[in-house]
Coordinates of C-alpha atoms and ligand atoms in Angstrom, one line a residue:
X184 CA 0.0 0.0 0.0
X185 CA 1.3 3.5 -0.8
X186 CA 0.6 4.7 2.7
X187 CA 3.4 2.5 4.1
X188 CA 6.1 4.0 1.8
X189 CA 8.5 6.5 3.2
X190 CA 7.7 10.1 2.0
X191 CA 9.9 11.2 -0.8
X192 CA 10.3 14.9 -0.6
X193 CA 8.4 17.9 0.8
X194 CA 6.5 16.9 3.9
X195 CA 8.6 16.6 7.0
X196 CA 9.3 12.9 7.4
X197 CA 8.6 13.0 11.1
X198 CA 5.1 14.5 10.7
X199 CA 4.4 11.9 8.1
X200 CA 5.5 9.0 10.4
X201 CA 3.5 10.4 13.3
X202 CA 0.4 10.5 11.1
X203 CA 1.0 7.1 9.7
X204 CA 1.2 5.7 13.3
X205 CA -2.1 7.3 14.2
X206 CA -4.2 6.0 11.4
X207 CA -7.9 6.4 12.4
X208 CA -10.1 3.3 12.2
X209 CA -13.4 3.0 10.4
X210 CA -13.3 4.0 6.7
X211 CA -9.6 4.9 7.0
X212 CA -8.7 1.3 7.8
X213 CA -7.1 -0.5 4.8
X214 CA -9.7 -3.3 5.3
X215 CA -12.7 -1.1 5.3
X216 CA -13.3 -1.3 1.6
X217 CA -13.6 -4.8 0.4
X218 CA -15.8 -5.0 -2.7
X219 CA -14.0 -7.3 -5.2
X220 CA -15.3 -5.3 -8.1
X221 CA -13.3 -2.1 -7.2
X222 CA -10.1 -1.7 -9.1
X223 CA -8.4 0.4 -11.8
X224 CA -10.1 -1.4 -14.6
X225 CA -13.7 -0.7 -13.5
X226 CA -12.8 2.8 -12.5
X227 CA -11.3 3.3 -16.0
X228 CA -14.4 1.9 -17.8
X229 CA -16.6 4.5 -16.0
X230 CA -13.8 7.1 -16.5
X231 CA -13.6 6.6 -20.3
X232 CA -17.4 7.0 -20.6
X233 CA -17.1 10.3 -18.8
X234 CA -14.0 11.3 -20.7
X235 CA -16.1 11.1 -23.9
X236 CA -19.4 12.4 -22.5
X237 CA -18.4 15.3 -20.2
X238 CA -16.6 17.4 -22.8
X239 CA -19.8 17.3 -24.8
X240 CA -21.8 18.6 -21.8
X241 CA -19.2 21.3 -21.1
X242 CA -19.0 22.5 -24.7
X243 CA -22.8 22.6 -25.2
X244 CA -23.1 24.4 -21.9
X245 CA -20.8 27.1 -23.0
X246 CA -22.6 27.3 -26.4
X247 CA -25.8 27.9 -24.5
X248 CA -24.2 30.8 -22.8
X249 CA -23.2 32.2 -26.2
X250 CA -26.7 31.5 -27.5
X251 CA -28.2 33.9 -24.9
X252 CA -26.5 36.8 -26.7
X253 CA -24.3 38.0 -23.8
X254 CA -23.4 41.2 -25.8
X255 CA -26.8 42.5 -24.7
X256 CA -26.2 41.6 -21.1
X257 CA -29.0 39.0 -21.2
X258 CA -27.0 35.8 -20.4
X259 CA -26.6 34.6 -16.8
X260 CA -24.3 35.8 -15.2
X261 CA -24.4 39.0 -17.2
X262 CA -20.8 40.0 -16.6
X263 CA -18.2 37.2 -16.5
X264 CA -15.1 39.3 -16.7
X265 CA -12.1 37.6 -18.1
X266 CA -14.1 34.3 -18.4
X267 CA -15.8 35.8 -21.4
X268 CA -15.0 33.6 -24.3
X269 CA -13.9 35.1 -27.7
X270 CA -17.4 36.3 -28.7
X271 CA -19.1 35.0 -31.8
X272 CA -22.6 35.7 -32.9
X273 CA -25.0 32.8 -32.3
X274 CA -26.2 31.7 -35.8
X275 CA -29.9 31.9 -36.8
X276 CA -29.7 28.6 -38.5
X277 CA -30.1 25.7 -38.9
X278 CA -33.3 26.2 -36.9
X279 CA -32.7 23.1 -34.8
X280 CA -29.3 24.2 -33.7
X281 CA -30.2 25.2 -30.1
X282 CA -32.6 22.3 -29.9
X283 CA -29.7 20.0 -30.6
X284 CA -27.0 21.7 -28.4
X285 CA -29.3 22.2 -25.4
X286 CA -31.0 18.9 -25.8
X287 CA -27.6 17.3 -25.6
X288 CA -26.5 19.4 -22.7
X289 CA -29.5 18.6 -20.5
X290 CA -30.1 15.1 -21.9
X291 CA -26.5 13.8 -21.8
X292 CA -25.9 15.6 -18.5
X293 CA -28.8 13.7 -16.9
X294 CA -27.9 10.3 -18.5
X295 CA -24.4 10.6 -17.2
X296 CA -25.5 11.0 -13.6
X297 CA -25.5 7.2 -12.9
X298 CA -22.1 6.9 -14.4
X299 CA -20.7 9.7 -12.3
X300 CA -22.1 8.1 -9.2
X301 CA -20.7 4.7 -10.1
X302 CA -17.3 6.3 -10.8
X303 CA -17.4 8.0 -7.4
X304 CA -18.4 4.7 -5.7
X305 CA -15.4 3.0 -7.4
X306 CA -12.9 5.5 -6.0
X307 CA -14.4 6.1 -2.6
X308 CA -11.6 4.4 -0.7
X309 CA -9.3 7.1 -2.0
X310 CA -11.2 9.6 0.0
X311 CA -9.9 7.9 3.2
X312 CA -6.2 7.6 2.3
X313 CA -4.0 7.9 5.3
X314 CA -1.9 10.0 5.8
X315 CA -3.9 12.5 3.8
X316 CA -0.9 13.4 1.7
X317 CA 2.7 12.3 1.4
X318 CA 4.1 15.3 -0.5
X319 CA 3.1 18.8 -1.4
X320 CA 2.5 17.5 -5.0
X321 CA 0.1 14.9 -3.7
X322 CA -1.6 17.5 -1.4
X323 CA -2.2 19.6 -4.5
X324 CA -3.5 16.6 -6.5
X325 CA -5.9 15.8 -3.7
X326 CA -7.1 19.4 -3.6
X327 CA -7.8 19.2 -7.3
X328 CA -9.9 16.0 -6.6
X329 CA -11.9 18.0 -4.1
X330 CA -12.7 20.6 -6.8
X331 CA -13.4 17.8 -9.3
X332 CA -15.8 15.8 -7.1
X333 CA -17.3 18.9 -5.4
X334 CA -17.6 20.5 -8.9
X335 CA -19.5 17.7 -10.6
X336 CA -21.9 17.2 -7.7
X337 CA -22.5 21.0 -7.6
X338 CA -23.2 21.1 -11.3
X339 CA -25.5 18.1 -11.1
X340 CA -27.4 19.7 -8.2
X341 CA -27.7 23.1 -9.7
X342 CA -28.5 21.7 -13.1
X343 CA -31.3 19.4 -11.9
X344 CA -32.8 22.1 -9.6
X345 CA -32.6 24.5 -12.5
X346 CA -34.6 22.3 -14.9
X347 CA -37.1 21.3 -12.2
X348 CA -37.7 24.6 -10.5
X349 CA -36.4 27.3 -12.8
X350 CA -39.5 29.4 -12.5
X351 CA -39.9 29.0 -8.8
X352 CA -36.5 30.3 -7.9
X353 CA -35.7 32.6 -10.9
X354 CA -32.3 32.6 -12.6
X355 CA -29.9 32.5 -9.7
X356 CA -28.9 28.9 -10.5
X357 CA -27.5 29.9 -13.9
X358 CA -24.9 32.0 -12.2
X359 CA -23.9 29.3 -9.8
X360 CA -24.0 26.7 -12.6
X361 CA -21.8 28.8 -14.8
X362 CA -19.0 29.5 -12.3
X363 CA -19.2 26.0 -11.0
X364 CA -18.7 24.7 -14.5
X365 CA -15.4 26.6 -14.8
X366 CA -14.2 25.2 -11.5
X367 CA -15.2 21.7 -12.6
X368 CA -13.7 22.1 -16.1
X369 CA -10.4 23.2 -14.7
X370 CA -10.2 20.3 -12.2
X371 CA -11.4 17.9 -15.0
X372 CA -8.6 19.0 -17.3
X373 CA -6.0 18.5 -14.6
X374 CA -7.4 15.1 -13.7
X375 CA -7.4 13.9 -17.3
X376 CA -3.8 15.1 -17.7
X377 CA -2.7 13.2 -14.6
X378 CA -4.7 10.0 -15.1
X379 CA -4.9 9.4 -18.8
X380 CA -1.9 7.1 -19.1
X381 CA -3.0 5.1 -16.1
X382 CA -6.5 4.8 -17.5
X383 CA -5.2 3.5 -20.8
X384 CA -3.0 1.1 -19.0
X385 CA -5.8 -0.2 -16.7
X386 CA -8.2 -0.6 -19.7
X387 CA -5.7 -2.9 -21.3
X388 CA -5.4 -5.0 -18.1
X389 CA -8.7 -6.8 -18.7
X390 CA -10.9 -7.5 -21.8
X391 CA -14.3 -5.9 -21.7
X392 CA -15.7 -8.6 -23.9
X393 CA -14.4 -11.3 -21.5
X394 CA -15.9 -9.4 -18.5
X395 CA -19.2 -9.2 -20.2
X396 CA -19.2 -13.0 -20.4
X397 CA -18.1 -13.6 -16.8
X398 CA -20.7 -14.8 -14.3
X399 CA -20.7 -13.8 -10.7
X400 CA -19.2 -17.1 -9.5
X401 CA -16.3 -16.7 -11.8
X402 CA -15.7 -13.0 -11.0
X403 CA -12.2 -12.5 -9.7
X404 CA -10.9 -9.4 -8.0
X405 CA -8.5 -7.0 -9.7
X406 CA -5.0 -7.4 -8.3
X407 CA -4.2 -5.0 -5.4
X408 CA -2.1 -2.1 -6.7
X409 CA -0.3 0.9 -5.4
X410 CA -3.1 3.2 -6.3
X411 CA -5.3 1.6 -3.6
X412 CA -8.4 1.2 -5.7
X413 CA -8.5 -2.6 -5.6
X414 CA -9.1 -4.0 -2.1
X415 CA -6.2 -5.7 -0.3
X416 CA -8.7 -8.0 1.4
X417 CA -11.6 -8.6 -1.1
X418 CA -14.8 -10.3 -0.1
X419 CA -16.6 -12.8 -2.3
X420 CA -18.5 -11.1 -5.1
X421 CA -22.2 -10.4 -4.6
X422 CA -22.6 -9.3 -8.2
X423 CA -20.6 -9.8 -11.3
X424 CA -18.7 -7.0 -13.0
X425 CA -21.1 -7.3 -16.0
X426 CA -24.0 -7.1 -13.5
X427 CA -22.5 -3.8 -12.1
X428 CA -22.1 -2.4 -15.6
X429 CA -25.6 -3.4 -16.5
X430 CA -26.9 -1.7 -13.4
X431 CA -25.2 1.5 -14.2
X432 CA -26.1 1.3 -17.9
X433 CA -29.7 0.4 -17.0
X434 CA -29.8 3.5 -14.7
X435 CA -28.7 5.7 -17.5
X436 CA -31.2 4.1 -19.9
X437 CA -34.0 4.7 -17.4
X438 CA -33.1 8.3 -17.0
X439 CA -33.0 8.6 -20.8
X440 CA -36.5 7.1 -21.2
X441 CA -37.9 9.3 -18.4
X442 CA -36.6 12.5 -19.9
X443 CA -35.9 12.2 -23.6
X444 CA -39.7 12.1 -24.4
X445 CA -39.8 15.9 -23.7
X446 CA -37.7 16.5 -26.8
X447 CA -38.7 13.5 -29.0
X448 CA -42.4 14.4 -28.5
X449 CA -45.4 12.4 -29.6
X450 CA -46.1 9.2 -27.6
X451 CA -42.6 9.5 -26.1
X452 CA -43.9 12.5 -24.1
X453 CA -46.0 10.3 -22.0
X454 CA -42.9 8.6 -20.6
X455 CA -41.2 11.9 -19.8
X456 CA -42.1 11.5 -16.1
X457 CA -39.1 13.4 -14.8
X458 CA -39.7 16.7 -16.6
X459 CA -41.7 19.4 -15.0
X460 CA -43.5 20.9 -17.9
X461 CA -46.0 20.0 -20.6
X462 CA -47.2 16.5 -20.1
X463 CA -50.8 17.6 -20.6
X464 CA -50.8 20.5 -23.0
X465 CA -54.3 20.0 -24.3
X466 CA -55.7 19.2 -27.8
X467 CA -55.8 21.0 -31.1
X468 CA -53.4 23.3 -32.9
X469 CA -52.3 25.0 -29.7
X470 CA -51.9 21.6 -28.0
X471 CA -48.2 21.7 -27.2
X472 CA -46.4 22.4 -23.9
X473 CA -46.7 25.8 -22.3
X474 CA -43.8 27.2 -20.5
X475 CA -45.8 29.7 -18.4
X476 CA -49.5 30.3 -18.7
X477 CA -51.0 33.7 -19.3
X478 CA -52.6 33.5 -15.9
X479 CA -49.2 32.9 -14.2
X480 CA -47.8 35.8 -16.1
X481 CA -50.7 38.0 -15.1
X482 CA -51.8 38.6 -18.7
X483 CA -55.4 39.7 -18.7
X484 CA -57.9 39.3 -21.6
X485 CA -58.4 43.1 -21.5
X486 CA -54.7 43.8 -22.2
X487 CA -54.8 41.4 -25.2
X488 CA -58.3 42.4 -26.4
X489 CA -59.3 44.7 -29.2
X490 CA -57.5 47.6 -27.6
X491 CA -54.1 45.9 -28.1
X492 CA -51.7 47.3 -30.7
X493 CA -48.1 46.6 -31.5
X494 CA -45.9 49.6 -31.1
X495 CA -42.9 49.9 -33.5
X496 CA -40.2 52.3 -32.8
X497 CA -36.6 53.1 -33.9
X498 CA -37.4 55.1 -37.1
X499 CA -38.4 58.7 -37.4
X500 CA -41.8 58.3 -35.7
X501 CA -43.4 55.4 -33.8
X502 CA -46.1 53.3 -35.5
X503 CA -48.9 51.2 -34.2
X504 CA -50.5 48.1 -35.7
X505 CA -53.6 46.5 -34.2
X506 CA -54.1 42.8 -34.9
X507 CA -56.3 43.1 -38.0
X508 CA -53.6 45.5 -39.4
X509 CA -50.9 42.9 -38.7
X510 CA -53.0 40.2 -40.2
X511 CA -53.4 42.3 -43.4
X512 CA -49.6 42.4 -43.9
X513 CA -47.8 39.7 -46.0
X514 CA -47.8 36.5 -43.9
X515 CA -45.1 33.9 -43.9
X516 CA -45.2 30.4 -42.6
X517 CA -42.3 28.4 -41.1
X518 CA -41.8 25.2 -39.2
X519 CA -39.7 26.2 -36.2
X520 CA -38.9 24.7 -32.8
X521 CA -39.2 26.2 -29.4
X522 CA -36.1 24.9 -27.6
X523 CA -36.1 25.7 -23.9
X524 CA -32.9 25.9 -21.8
X525 CA -34.5 23.2 -19.7
X526 CA -33.8 20.8 -22.5
X527 CA -37.3 20.2 -23.8
X528 CA -38.3 21.3 -27.3
X529 CA -41.3 21.2 -29.6
X530 CA -41.5 22.0 -33.3
X531 CA -44.7 23.7 -34.7
X532 CA -45.8 25.5 -37.8
X533 CA -46.0 29.3 -37.2
X534 CA -47.5 32.0 -39.4
X535 CA -47.0 35.7 -39.0
X536 CA -45.2 38.8 -40.2
X537 CA -41.5 38.7 -40.9
X538 CA -39.5 40.7 -38.4
X539 CA -37.5 42.3 -41.2
X540 CA -40.8 43.6 -42.7
X541 CA -41.7 45.1 -39.4
X542 CA -38.3 46.7 -39.2
X543 CA -38.9 48.3 -42.6
X544 CA -42.3 49.5 -41.5
X545 CA -40.7 51.0 -38.4
X546 CA -38.3 52.9 -40.7
X547 CA -35.2 50.8 -39.9
X548 CA -34.5 49.0 -43.2
X549 CA -31.1 47.8 -42.0
X550 CA -31.7 46.6 -38.5
X551 CA -28.7 45.8 -36.2
X552 CA -30.7 44.8 -33.1
X553 CA -34.2 44.8 -31.8
X554 CA -35.5 45.3 -28.3
X555 CA -38.7 43.3 -27.8
X556 CA -41.0 44.1 -24.8
X557 CA -43.9 42.0 -23.5
X558 CA -47.2 43.0 -22.0
X559 CA -45.7 41.1 -19.1
X560 CA -44.3 43.9 -17.0
X561 CA -41.7 42.5 -14.7
X562 CA -39.2 39.7 -14.6
X563 CA -36.8 37.9 -16.9
X564 CA -39.4 37.4 -19.7
X565 CA -40.6 41.0 -19.9
X566 CA -38.0 41.8 -22.6
X567 CA -35.5 40.3 -25.0
X568 CA -32.9 41.6 -27.4
X569 CA -32.4 40.1 -30.9
X570 CA -29.2 40.2 -33.0
X571 CA -29.2 41.4 -36.6
X572 CA -29.1 37.9 -38.0
X573 CA -32.0 36.9 -35.9
X574 CA -34.1 39.8 -37.3
X575 CA -33.1 39.4 -40.9
X576 CA -33.6 35.6 -41.2
X577 CA -36.5 35.0 -43.6
X578 CA -38.1 32.6 -41.1
X579 CA -37.8 35.1 -38.2
X580 CA -41.4 36.0 -37.3
X581 CA -43.8 37.9 -35.2
X582 CA -46.2 35.0 -35.2
X583 CA -50.0 35.5 -35.0
X584 CA -51.0 31.9 -35.7
X585 CA -49.8 28.4 -35.1
X586 CA -50.7 25.2 -36.9
X587 CA -53.4 27.2 -38.8
X588 CA -55.2 28.6 -35.8
X589 CA -54.8 31.9 -33.9
X590 CA -52.3 31.7 -31.1
X591 CA -53.9 30.7 -27.8
X592 CA -53.6 33.1 -24.9
X593 CA -51.1 30.8 -23.2
X594 CA -48.9 30.6 -26.3
X595 CA -48.7 34.4 -26.6
X596 CA -51.8 35.8 -28.3
X597 CA -52.1 38.4 -29.8
X598 CA -48.5 38.0 -31.2
X599 CA -45.2 36.4 -30.2
X600 CA -41.7 36.2 -31.5
X601 CA -40.4 33.0 -33.1
X602 CA -36.9 32.9 -34.5
X603 CA -34.8 30.0 -35.8
X604 CA -32.2 28.6 -33.4
X605 CA -33.1 31.2 -30.7
X606 CA -33.2 29.9 -27.1
X607 CA -36.9 29.5 -26.1
X608 CA -36.8 32.2 -23.5
X609 CA -36.2 34.9 -26.1
X610 CA -39.2 34.0 -28.1
X611 CA -41.2 36.6 -26.3
X612 CA -45.0 36.0 -25.8
X613 CA -47.6 38.7 -25.6
X614 CA -45.4 41.2 -27.5
X615 CA -46.3 44.8 -26.8
X616 CA -43.6 46.7 -28.6
X617 CA -40.4 46.3 -30.8
X618 CA -37.7 48.9 -30.9
X619 CA -35.4 48.5 -33.8
X620 CA -31.9 49.9 -33.9
X621 CA -30.1 50.5 -37.2
X622 CA -26.9 48.5 -37.9
X623 CA -23.8 50.7 -37.6
Ligands
MTE1160 N1 -43.7 37.0 -22.0 C1 -43.2 35.8 -21.9 N2 -42.6 35.2 -23.0 C2 -42.0 34.0 -22.9 C3 -42.1 33.2 -21.6 C4 -42.8 33.8 -20.6 O1 -42.9 33.3 -19.5 N3 -43.3 35.1 -20.7 N4 -41.5 32.0 -21.6 C5 -40.3 31.8 -22.5 C6 -39.7 30.5 -22.4 S1 -38.6 30.2 -21.2 C7 -40.0 29.6 -23.4 S2 -39.2 28.1 -23.4 C8 -41.0 29.8 -24.4 C9 -42.1 28.8 -24.3 O2 -43.1 29.1 -25.2 P1 -44.5 28.3 -25.0 O3 -45.0 28.5 -23.6 O4 -45.4 28.8 -26.1 O5 -44.2 26.8 -25.2 O6 -41.6 31.1 -24.3 C10 -40.8 32.1 -23.9 N5 -41.4 33.4 -24.0
MO1161 MO1 -37.6 28.3 -21.6

């Protein structure tokens, strides 16, 4: 065991020996962890799944930040200082882009939770290494593990709370989730750099195919090694390695089935038991999930009735269009998804006036940005900013109708924004006014 080696450099040898003599019992005892399944090979199998999966979750997460158009201060957190990435403008196409990146971020993030837990289980004896560190370098490495483990658990907790309770707690989770992600990503990069050679070596030590054919009775422990993952005194196996892998894989498959329906839609929606929104969106053309109802947003029938008119500003003088006037303008139809940051999405057929046509009517033929305000007065949904490419795209609409019918009040009647590849939240419902700014 490594604990019994003399310290190399750094820590005073006397302190180390004193600590080594006073090894606490319980989980710190070398005999406390005895599962015959633990060992570098099993840890590396889980590790290699995470090595492939987690970078996808990290990158799609950062893309989501970029998709929120941070240049308008509408991403969370608004100001990230030097963590601000080289900015690029989020594209307005293909229309399914955010649906894909955010579906992957949330979906894969959830599916990997059982693998993360299994990986942590497989290395838990390392938490109780004694003495805690043999050298300054090892102390640093263990500190990075604290950030790694703490970081991933923090990201899982804030991520899950965010998709389940977003609209109960507001947006504070985003800020925590964003900074937590950088802490985790840094620790993850260090961990991969330190462990990759050992992982490759361990994966070669056993054959996956052979393990998948091995029954419980024939399951042999991995040889005890200096890393201390494999137990020095293993018990008899209560489950085979393939059984353990099947358990973890089954857990991930279950999470997939219980959540993926929210994006796949149709019958699959019925199985999406783990998602908070939209299992019973009703029938008809407006029968798809509602993020927040008109009632919850305090939108009254009076405000959206015949007195409603869209106010367009930005040109020489403001203009107003009531709903019949908007309906008399050239109409365009496009099949576009609403893709929520929570991971769910739904594609519908929208009809309305092109945003670019509205910009021209406002007297801003070359729009550089648009500030959309909702009848909803307060909160994160009261307004949104659109980039030039999001206004100019031929499918970027102020929708009046969906699937051939007028928008329902819950889906944003009298008019709502719908733009290809735009994060759901910026597709403002119950639009009151649009202020166009000319491109510079
Ligand atoms: N005014 C207003 N617009 C809004 C919202 C809202 O609550 N209020 N929710 C946003 C979010 S987060 C999403 S995902 C979409 C959902 O649209 P839907 O409820 O029609 O499905 O609308 C967006 N537009
Ligand atoms: Mo959303």
